[in-house]
Coordinates of C-alpha atoms in Angstrom, one line a residue:
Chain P
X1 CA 9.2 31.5 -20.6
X2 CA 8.4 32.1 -16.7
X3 CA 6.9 29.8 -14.4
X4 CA 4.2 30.5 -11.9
X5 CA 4.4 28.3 -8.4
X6 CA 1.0 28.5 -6.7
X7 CA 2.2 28.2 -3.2
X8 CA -1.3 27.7 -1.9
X9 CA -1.7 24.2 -4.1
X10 CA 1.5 22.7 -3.9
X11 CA 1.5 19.8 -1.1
X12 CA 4.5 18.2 -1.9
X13 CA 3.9 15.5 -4.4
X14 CA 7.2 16.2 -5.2
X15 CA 6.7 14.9 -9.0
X16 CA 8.4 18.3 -10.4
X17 CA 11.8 17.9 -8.8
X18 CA 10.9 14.0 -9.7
X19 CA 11.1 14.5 -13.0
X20 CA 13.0 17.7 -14.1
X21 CA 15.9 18.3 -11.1
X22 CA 17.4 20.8 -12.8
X23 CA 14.5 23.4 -12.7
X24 CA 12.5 22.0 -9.9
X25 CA 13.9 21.6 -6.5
X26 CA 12.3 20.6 -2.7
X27 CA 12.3 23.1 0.1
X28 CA 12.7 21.6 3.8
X29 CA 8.7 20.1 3.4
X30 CA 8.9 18.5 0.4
X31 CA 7.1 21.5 -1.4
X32 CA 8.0 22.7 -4.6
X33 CA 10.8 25.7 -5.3
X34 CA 11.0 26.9 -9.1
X35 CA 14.9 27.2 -9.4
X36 CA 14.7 30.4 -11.9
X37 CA 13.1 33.6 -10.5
X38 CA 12.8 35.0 -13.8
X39 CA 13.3 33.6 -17.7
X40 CA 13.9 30.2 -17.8
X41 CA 16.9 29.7 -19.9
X42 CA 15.7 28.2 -23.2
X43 CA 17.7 24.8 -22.6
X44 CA 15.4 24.1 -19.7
X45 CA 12.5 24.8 -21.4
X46 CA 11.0 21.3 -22.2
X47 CA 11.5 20.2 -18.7
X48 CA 10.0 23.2 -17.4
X49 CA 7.0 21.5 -19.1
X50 CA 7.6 18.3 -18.1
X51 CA 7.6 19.3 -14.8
X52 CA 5.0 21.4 -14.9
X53 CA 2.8 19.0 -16.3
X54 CA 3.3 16.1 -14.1
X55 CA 1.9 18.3 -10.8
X56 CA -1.1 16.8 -9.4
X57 CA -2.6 19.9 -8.1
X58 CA -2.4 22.3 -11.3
X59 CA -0.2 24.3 -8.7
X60 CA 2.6 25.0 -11.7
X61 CA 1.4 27.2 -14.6
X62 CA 3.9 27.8 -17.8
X63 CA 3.8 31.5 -19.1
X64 CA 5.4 31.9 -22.4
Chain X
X1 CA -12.9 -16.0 -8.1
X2 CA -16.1 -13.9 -9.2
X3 CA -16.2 -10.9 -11.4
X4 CA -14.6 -8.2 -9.7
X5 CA -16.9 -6.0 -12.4
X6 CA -20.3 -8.0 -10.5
X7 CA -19.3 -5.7 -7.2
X8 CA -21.0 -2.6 -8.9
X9 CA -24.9 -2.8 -9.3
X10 CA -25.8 0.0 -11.5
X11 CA -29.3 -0.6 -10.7
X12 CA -29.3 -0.3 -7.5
X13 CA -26.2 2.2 -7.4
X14 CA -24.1 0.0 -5.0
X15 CA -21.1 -1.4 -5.0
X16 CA -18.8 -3.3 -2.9
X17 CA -14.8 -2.6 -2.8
X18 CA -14.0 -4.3 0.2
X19 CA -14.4 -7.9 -1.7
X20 CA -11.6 -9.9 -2.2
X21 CA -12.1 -10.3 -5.8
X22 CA -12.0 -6.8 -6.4
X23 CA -8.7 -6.4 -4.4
X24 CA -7.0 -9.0 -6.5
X25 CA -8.3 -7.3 -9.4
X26 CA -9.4 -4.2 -9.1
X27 CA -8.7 -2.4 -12.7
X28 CA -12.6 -3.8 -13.8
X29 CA -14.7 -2.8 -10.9
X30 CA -13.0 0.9 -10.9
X31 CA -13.9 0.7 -15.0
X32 CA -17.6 -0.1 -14.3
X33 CA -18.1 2.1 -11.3
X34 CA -16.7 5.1 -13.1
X35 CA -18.6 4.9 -16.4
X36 CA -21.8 3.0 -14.8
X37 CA -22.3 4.8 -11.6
X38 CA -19.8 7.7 -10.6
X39 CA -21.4 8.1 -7.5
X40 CA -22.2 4.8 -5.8
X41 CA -23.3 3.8 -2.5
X42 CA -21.3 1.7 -0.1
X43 CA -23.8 -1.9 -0.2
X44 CA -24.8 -3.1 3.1
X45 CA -24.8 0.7 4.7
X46 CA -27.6 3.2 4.5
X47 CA -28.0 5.4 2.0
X48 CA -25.1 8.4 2.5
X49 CA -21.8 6.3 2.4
X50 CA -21.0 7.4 -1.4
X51 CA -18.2 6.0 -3.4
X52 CA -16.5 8.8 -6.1
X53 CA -14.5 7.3 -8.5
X54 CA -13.8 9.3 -11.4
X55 CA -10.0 11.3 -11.7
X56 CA -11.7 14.5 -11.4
X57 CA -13.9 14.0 -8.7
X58 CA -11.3 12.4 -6.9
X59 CA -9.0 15.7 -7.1
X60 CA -12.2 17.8 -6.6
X61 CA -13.0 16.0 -2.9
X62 CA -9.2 15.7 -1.6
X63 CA -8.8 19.8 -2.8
X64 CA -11.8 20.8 -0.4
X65 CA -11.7 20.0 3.1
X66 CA -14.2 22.6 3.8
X67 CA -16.5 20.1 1.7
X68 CA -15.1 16.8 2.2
X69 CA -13.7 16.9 5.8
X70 CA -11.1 14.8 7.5
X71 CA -12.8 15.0 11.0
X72 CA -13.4 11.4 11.0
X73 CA -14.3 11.2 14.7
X74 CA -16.6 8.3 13.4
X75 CA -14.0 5.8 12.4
X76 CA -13.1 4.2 15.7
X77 CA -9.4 2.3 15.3
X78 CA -8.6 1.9 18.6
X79 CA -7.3 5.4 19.3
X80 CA -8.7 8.0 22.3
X81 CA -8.5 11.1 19.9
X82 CA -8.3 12.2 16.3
X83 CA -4.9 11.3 15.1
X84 CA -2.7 14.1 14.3
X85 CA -2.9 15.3 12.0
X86 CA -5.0 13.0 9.6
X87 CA -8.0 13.9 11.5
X88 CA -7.7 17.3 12.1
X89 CA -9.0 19.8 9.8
X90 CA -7.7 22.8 8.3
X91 CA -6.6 25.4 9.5
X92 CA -5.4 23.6 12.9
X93 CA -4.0 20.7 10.0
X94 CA -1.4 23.4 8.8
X95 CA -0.2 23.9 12.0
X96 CA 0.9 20.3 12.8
X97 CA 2.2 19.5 8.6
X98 CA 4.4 22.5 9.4
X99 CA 6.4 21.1 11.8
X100 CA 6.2 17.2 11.1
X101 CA 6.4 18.0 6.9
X102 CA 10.6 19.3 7.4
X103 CA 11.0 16.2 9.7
X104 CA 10.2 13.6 6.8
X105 CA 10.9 16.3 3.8
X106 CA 12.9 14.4 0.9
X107 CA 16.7 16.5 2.2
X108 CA 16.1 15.3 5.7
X109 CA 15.6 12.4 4.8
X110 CA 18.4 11.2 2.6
X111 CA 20.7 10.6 5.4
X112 CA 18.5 7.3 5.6
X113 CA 19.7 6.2 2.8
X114 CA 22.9 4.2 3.4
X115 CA 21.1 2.7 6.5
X116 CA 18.3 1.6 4.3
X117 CA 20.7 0.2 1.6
X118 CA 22.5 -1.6 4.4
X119 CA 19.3 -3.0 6.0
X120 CA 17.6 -4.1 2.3
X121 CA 20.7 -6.1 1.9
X122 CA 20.6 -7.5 5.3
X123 CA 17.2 -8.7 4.9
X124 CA 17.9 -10.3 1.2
X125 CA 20.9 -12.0 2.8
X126 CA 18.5 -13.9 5.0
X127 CA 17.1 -15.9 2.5
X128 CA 19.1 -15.6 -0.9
X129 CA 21.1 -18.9 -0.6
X130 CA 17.6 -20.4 -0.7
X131 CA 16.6 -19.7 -3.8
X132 CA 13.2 -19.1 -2.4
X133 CA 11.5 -16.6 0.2
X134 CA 8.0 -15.6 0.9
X135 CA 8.3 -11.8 0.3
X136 CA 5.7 -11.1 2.6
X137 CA 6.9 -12.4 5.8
X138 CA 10.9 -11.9 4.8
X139 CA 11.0 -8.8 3.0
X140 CA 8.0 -6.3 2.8
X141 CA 7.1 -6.8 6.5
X142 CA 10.2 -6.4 8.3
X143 CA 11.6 -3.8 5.9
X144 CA 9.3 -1.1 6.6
X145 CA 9.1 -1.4 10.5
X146 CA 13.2 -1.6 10.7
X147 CA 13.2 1.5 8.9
X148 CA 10.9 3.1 11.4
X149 CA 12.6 1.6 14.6
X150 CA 15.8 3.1 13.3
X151 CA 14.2 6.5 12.1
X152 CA 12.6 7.0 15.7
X153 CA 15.8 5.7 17.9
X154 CA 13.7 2.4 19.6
X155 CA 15.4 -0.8 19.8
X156 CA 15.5 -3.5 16.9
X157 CA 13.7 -6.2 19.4
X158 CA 10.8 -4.7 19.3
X159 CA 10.1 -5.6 16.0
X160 CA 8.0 -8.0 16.5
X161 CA 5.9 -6.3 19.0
X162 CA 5.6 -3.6 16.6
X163 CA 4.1 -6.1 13.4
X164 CA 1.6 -7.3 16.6
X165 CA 0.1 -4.1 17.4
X166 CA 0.3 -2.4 13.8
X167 CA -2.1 -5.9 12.6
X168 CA -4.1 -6.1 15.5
X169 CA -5.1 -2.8 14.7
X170 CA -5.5 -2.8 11.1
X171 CA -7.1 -6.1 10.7
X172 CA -7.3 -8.2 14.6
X173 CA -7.5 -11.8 13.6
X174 CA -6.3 -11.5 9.9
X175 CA -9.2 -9.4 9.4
X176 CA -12.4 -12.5 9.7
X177 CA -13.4 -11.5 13.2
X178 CA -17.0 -10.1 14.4
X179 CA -16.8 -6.0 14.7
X180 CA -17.2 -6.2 18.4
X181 CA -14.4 -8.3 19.0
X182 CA -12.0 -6.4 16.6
X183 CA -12.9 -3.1 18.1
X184 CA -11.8 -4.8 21.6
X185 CA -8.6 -5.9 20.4
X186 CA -8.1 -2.6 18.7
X187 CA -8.4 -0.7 21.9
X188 CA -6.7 -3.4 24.1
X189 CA -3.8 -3.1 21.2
X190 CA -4.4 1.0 21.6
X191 CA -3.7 1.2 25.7
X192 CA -0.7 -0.9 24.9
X193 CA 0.6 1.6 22.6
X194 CA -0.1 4.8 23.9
X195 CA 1.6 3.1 27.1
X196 CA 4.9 2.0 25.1
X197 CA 5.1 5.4 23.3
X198 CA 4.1 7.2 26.6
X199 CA 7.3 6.1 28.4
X200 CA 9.5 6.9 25.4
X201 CA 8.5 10.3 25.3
X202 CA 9.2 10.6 28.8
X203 CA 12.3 9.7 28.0
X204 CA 12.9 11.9 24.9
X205 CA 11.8 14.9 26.9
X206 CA 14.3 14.2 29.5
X207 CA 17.1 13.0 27.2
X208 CA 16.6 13.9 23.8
X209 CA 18.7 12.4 20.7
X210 CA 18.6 13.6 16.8
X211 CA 15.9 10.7 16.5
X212 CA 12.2 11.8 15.0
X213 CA 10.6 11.6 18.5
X214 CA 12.9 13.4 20.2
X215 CA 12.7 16.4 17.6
X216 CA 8.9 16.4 18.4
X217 CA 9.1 17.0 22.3
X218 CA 11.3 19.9 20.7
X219 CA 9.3 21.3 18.0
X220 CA 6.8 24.0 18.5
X221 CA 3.6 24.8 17.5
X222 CA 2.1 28.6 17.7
X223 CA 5.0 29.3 19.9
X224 CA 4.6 26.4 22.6
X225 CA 6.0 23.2 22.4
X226 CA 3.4 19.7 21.9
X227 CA 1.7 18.1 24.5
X228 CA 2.4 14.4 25.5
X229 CA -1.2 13.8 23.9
X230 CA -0.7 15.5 20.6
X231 CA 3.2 13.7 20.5
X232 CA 1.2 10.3 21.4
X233 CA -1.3 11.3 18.6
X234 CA 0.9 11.4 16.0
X235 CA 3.2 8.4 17.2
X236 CA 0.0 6.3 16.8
X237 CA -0.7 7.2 13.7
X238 CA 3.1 6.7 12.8
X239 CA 2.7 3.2 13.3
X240 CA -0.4 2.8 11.4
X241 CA 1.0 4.9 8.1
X242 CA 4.6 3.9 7.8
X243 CA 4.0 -0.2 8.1
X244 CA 1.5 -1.6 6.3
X245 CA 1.6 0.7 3.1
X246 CA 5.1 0.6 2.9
X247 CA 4.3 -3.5 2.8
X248 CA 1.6 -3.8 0.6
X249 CA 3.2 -1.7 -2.0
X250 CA 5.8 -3.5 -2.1
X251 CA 3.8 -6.8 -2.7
X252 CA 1.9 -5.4 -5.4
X253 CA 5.1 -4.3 -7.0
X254 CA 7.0 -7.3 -6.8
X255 CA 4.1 -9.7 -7.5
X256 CA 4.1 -7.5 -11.3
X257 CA 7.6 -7.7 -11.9
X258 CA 7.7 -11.0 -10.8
X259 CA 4.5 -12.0 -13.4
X260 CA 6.2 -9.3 -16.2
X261 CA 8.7 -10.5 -17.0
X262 CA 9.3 -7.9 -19.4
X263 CA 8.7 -4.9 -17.2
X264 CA 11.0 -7.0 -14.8
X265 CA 14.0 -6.5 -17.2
X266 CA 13.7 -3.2 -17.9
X267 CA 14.8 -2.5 -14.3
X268 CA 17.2 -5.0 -14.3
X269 CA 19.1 -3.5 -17.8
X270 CA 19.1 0.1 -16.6
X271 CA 18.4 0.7 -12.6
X272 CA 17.7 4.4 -13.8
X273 CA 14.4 3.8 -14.5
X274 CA 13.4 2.1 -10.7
X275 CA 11.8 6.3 -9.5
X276 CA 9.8 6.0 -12.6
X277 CA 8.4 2.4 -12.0
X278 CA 8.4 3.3 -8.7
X279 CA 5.8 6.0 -9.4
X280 CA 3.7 3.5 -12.0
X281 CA 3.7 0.8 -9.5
X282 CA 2.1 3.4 -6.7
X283 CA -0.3 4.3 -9.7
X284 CA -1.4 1.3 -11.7
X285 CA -1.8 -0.9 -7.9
X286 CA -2.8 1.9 -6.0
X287 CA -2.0 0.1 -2.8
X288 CA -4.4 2.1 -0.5
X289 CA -7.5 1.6 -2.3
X290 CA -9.5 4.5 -0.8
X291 CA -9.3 7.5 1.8
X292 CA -12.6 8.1 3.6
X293 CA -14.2 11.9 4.1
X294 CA -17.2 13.2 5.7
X295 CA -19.6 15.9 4.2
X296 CA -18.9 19.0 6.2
X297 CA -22.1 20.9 4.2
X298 CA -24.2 20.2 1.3
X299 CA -23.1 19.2 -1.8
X300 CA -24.1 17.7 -5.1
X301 CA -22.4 15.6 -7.5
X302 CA -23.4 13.8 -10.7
X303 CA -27.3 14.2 -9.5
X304 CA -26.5 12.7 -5.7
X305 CA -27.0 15.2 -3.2
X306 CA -24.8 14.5 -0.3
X307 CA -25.7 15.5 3.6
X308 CA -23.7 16.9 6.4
X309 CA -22.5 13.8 7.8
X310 CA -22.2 11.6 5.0
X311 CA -19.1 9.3 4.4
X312 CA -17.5 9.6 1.0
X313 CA -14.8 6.6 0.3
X314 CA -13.1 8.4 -2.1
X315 CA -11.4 5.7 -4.5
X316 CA -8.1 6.9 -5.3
X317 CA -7.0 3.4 -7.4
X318 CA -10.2 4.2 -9.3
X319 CA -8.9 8.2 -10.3
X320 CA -5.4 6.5 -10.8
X321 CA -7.0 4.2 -13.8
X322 CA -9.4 6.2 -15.6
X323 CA -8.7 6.6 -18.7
X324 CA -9.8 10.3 -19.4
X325 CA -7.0 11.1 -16.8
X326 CA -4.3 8.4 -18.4
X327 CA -5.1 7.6 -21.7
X328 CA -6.3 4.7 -23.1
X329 CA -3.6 2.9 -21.7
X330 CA -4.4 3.5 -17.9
X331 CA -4.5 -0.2 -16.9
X332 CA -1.4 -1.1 -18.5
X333 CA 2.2 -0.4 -16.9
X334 CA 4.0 1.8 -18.4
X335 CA 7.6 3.2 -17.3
X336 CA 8.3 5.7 -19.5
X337 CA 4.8 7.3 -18.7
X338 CA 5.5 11.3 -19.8
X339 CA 2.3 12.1 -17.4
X340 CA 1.3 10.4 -14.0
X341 CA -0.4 12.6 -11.9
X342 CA -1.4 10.1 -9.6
X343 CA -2.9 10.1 -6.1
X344 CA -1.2 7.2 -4.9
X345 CA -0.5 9.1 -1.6
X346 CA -3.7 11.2 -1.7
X347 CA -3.9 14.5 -3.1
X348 CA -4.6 18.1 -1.2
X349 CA -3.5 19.3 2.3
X350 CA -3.8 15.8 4.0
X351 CA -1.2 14.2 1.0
X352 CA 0.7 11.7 2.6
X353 CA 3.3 13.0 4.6
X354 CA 5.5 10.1 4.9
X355 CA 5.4 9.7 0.7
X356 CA 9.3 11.0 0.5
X357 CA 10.1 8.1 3.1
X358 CA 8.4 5.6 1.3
X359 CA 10.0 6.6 -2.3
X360 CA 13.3 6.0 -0.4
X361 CA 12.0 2.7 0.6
X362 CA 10.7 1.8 -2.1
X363 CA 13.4 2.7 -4.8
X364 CA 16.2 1.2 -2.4
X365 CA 14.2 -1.9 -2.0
X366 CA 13.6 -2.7 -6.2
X367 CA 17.4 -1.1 -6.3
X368 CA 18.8 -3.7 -4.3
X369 CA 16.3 -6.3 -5.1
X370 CA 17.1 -6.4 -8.7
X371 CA 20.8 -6.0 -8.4
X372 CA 21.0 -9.4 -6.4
X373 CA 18.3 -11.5 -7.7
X374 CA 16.8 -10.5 -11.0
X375 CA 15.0 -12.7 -12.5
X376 CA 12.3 -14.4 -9.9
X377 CA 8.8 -16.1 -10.1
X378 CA 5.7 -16.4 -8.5
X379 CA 6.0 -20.3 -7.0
X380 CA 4.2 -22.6 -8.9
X381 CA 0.7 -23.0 -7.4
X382 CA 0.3 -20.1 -5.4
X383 CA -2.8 -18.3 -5.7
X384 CA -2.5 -14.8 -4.5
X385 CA -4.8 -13.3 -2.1
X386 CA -4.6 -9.5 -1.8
X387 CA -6.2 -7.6 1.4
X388 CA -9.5 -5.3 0.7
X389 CA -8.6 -1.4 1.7
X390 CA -5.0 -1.6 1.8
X391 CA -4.0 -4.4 -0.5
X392 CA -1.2 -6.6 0.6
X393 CA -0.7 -10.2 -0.5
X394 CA -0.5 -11.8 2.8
X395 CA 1.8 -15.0 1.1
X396 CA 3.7 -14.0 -1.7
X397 CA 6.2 -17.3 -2.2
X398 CA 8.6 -16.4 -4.7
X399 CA 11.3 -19.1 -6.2
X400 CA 14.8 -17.5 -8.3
X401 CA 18.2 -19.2 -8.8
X402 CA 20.2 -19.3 -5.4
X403 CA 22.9 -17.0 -5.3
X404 CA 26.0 -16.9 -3.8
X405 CA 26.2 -20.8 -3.0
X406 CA 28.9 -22.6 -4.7

């Protein structure tokens, strides 16, 4: 699993780090920084989702 | 109190939000306008002030600012130019959220959060022997504005100046007065303001400190540093942002728990859950009710064509409701919510950019609150009358067992 950050859409809701800390995290504006370049390690998988879901702007995109 | 449902007339395609029935209650008139009459117009004003209510149309007009501008020149609240950068457009918006966005970003931030813990307590303290408080006047007003005093370096006896200007320009006289006379206290309230803030950025440019202000006479913006004006600009807008939505969110939140008593005790048995309710509360009250736009170029939705010039309320509460968005359950709180893409704050480039600030006040304010008095009611007899726009409850008298009294 990978996880695409559209830079462009992300304003900051901030409801990805909200909701799954250990994959999501804030840069110095608030906007969204995917913690895994690559894979994301299978434990982190369901809050990848979770995560992923919850953004407001369809800016996060799951790629299995 | 009427029907908040009667404020939308499907057969004439109006409706009404700014009625005090539908800001006690909105939940019904949102339900109507979305399934009867997605695209409404504002009743009273010519045809072209459009209400858009449904999730999607919501997310489609805060996404486009090339369709749904922010240029809002038209809205006169007592200021001499747009505000910064709320009315400024992309791509100049970018510019300003670049350098403001890091000063309120959630890691900057968090340093507030002993001082906030500190000052929530300080406030409960005031009035917890008591056993009773009116949370509007004790709690929800002077918490906001002692966080911003403290945030921008200014001096606690200001407060009250502060709660003066921010209502005589968000609703002069309580909010019953004649247009002309509420635009003249506006800009009387405006001179005052830009005079106050004028001198302390003086000051800040000559002396600054690690406060917010001072980093703005410091911050720069395509490689020059801000002008009095724009600094001014934004303070104004400061004011306007961080006080009275800060407030009424917290009296729509409290006013819940305090009438669920079940939702109530949730918190109380596991503080973990208050950033979830947090987030549930912002949705389900949706404190500011609507943002405004203008058409920037011709556009059509469900069958209305909209002009260059048009105003578009776009009802955020209404998006943060529906059903195809939430689930059947939409109008029902619900903590453990998997999904809530809500637009409490708004949603695309001009999102709120004092939301991470208000999370913190907000979390640290049911934290605390709960902790020290958790169980609390509404006082018998009080009916509770919420603002139109931004929905405060202007008396909120709540009764609980003293504490701390032997």
């Amino acid at each position: 699993m990978r996880i695409i950050l559209d830079e462009e859409a992300c304003v900051g809701h901030g409801r990805c780090y909200a909701v799954a800390p250990d994959v999501y995290d804030a840069d110095d504006q608030g906007h969204c920084v995917v913690r895994f370049a690559g894979e994301v390690p299978a434990e982190h998988a369901d809050a990848a989702r979770t995560g992923a879901n919850n953004c407001p702007e369809a800016a996060l995109t799951i790629e299995d | 109190m009427s029907d908040p449902a009667a404020a939308v007339r499907p057969e004439s395609r109006e409706a009404n939000p700014y009625l005090p029935e539908v800001a006690a209650d909105p939940v019904p008139f949102y339900e109507r306008l979305r399934t009867e009459c997605p695209i409404a117009n504002m009743e009273g004003m010519p045809s072209g002030t459009h209400i858009i209510s449904r999730y999607d149309d919501v997310k489609f007009a805060l996404r486009h600012p090339e369709i749904f501008s922010s240029d809002l020149v038209a809205v006169d609240i007592g200021q001499d130019r747009p505000l910064i950068p709320l009315q400024v457009d992309p791509p100049e918006h970018a510019k300003y959220r670049r350098i403001m966005d890091p000063t309120l970003g959630p890691k900057e931030i968090a340093y507030l959060e002993p001082t906030t813990r500190v000052l929530v307590n300080e406030i409960i303290d005031r009035f917890v022997a008591r056993g009773e408080c009116n949370f509007h006047d004790e709690f929800s007003v002077p918490l906001p504005c002692t966080v911003f005093l403290t945030l921008c370096g200014l001096p606690m006896d200001k407060l009250e100046t502060f709660l003066e200007w921010k209502d005589n320009i968000i609703r002069p006289g309580g909010g019953f007065l004649e247009p002309e006379e509420a635009n003249r206290i506006r800009h009387e309230t405006g001179k005052e303001l830009y005079a106050y803030f004028d001198g302390v950025i003086e000051d800040r440019m000559a002396n600054p400190g690690d406060d917010l202000l001072s980093r703005f006479t410091q911050a720069e913006i395509d490689g020059r540093r801000m002008s009095k004006d724009e600094m001014l600009d934004i303070s104004f807008l400061f004011i306007l942002g961080g006080l009275d939505t800060v407030t009424s969110t917290l009296d729509c939140s409290i006013a819940y728990l305090a009438q669920h008593a079940d939702r109530r005790r949730q918190l109380v048995e596991d503080p973990s859950l208050v950033p979830a309710a947090v987030e549930e509360l912002l949705r389900l009250h949706t404190p500011v009710m609507q943002v405004l736009r203008v058409v920037a170029q011709e556009h059509e939705m469900h069958g209305v064509a909209m002009h260059p010039g048009d105003i578009v309320m776009v009802m955020l509460g209404s998006a943060d409701t529906d059903p195809d968005e939430f689930g059947a359950d939409a109008g029902i709180g619900d903590f453990g919510r998997d999904v809530n893409r809500h637009f409490a704050f708004g949603g695309g480039p001009h999102r709120c950019l004092g939301s991470h600030l208000a999370r913190l006040e907000l979390q640290i304010a049911l934290e605390e609150w709960h902790r020290r008095i958790p169980e609390y009611a509404v006082a018998d007899g009080a009916t509770l009358d919420y603002s139109p726009g931004i929905r405060e409850i202007g008396n909120l008298p709540l009764v609980f067992s003293p504490v701390g009294v032997a």
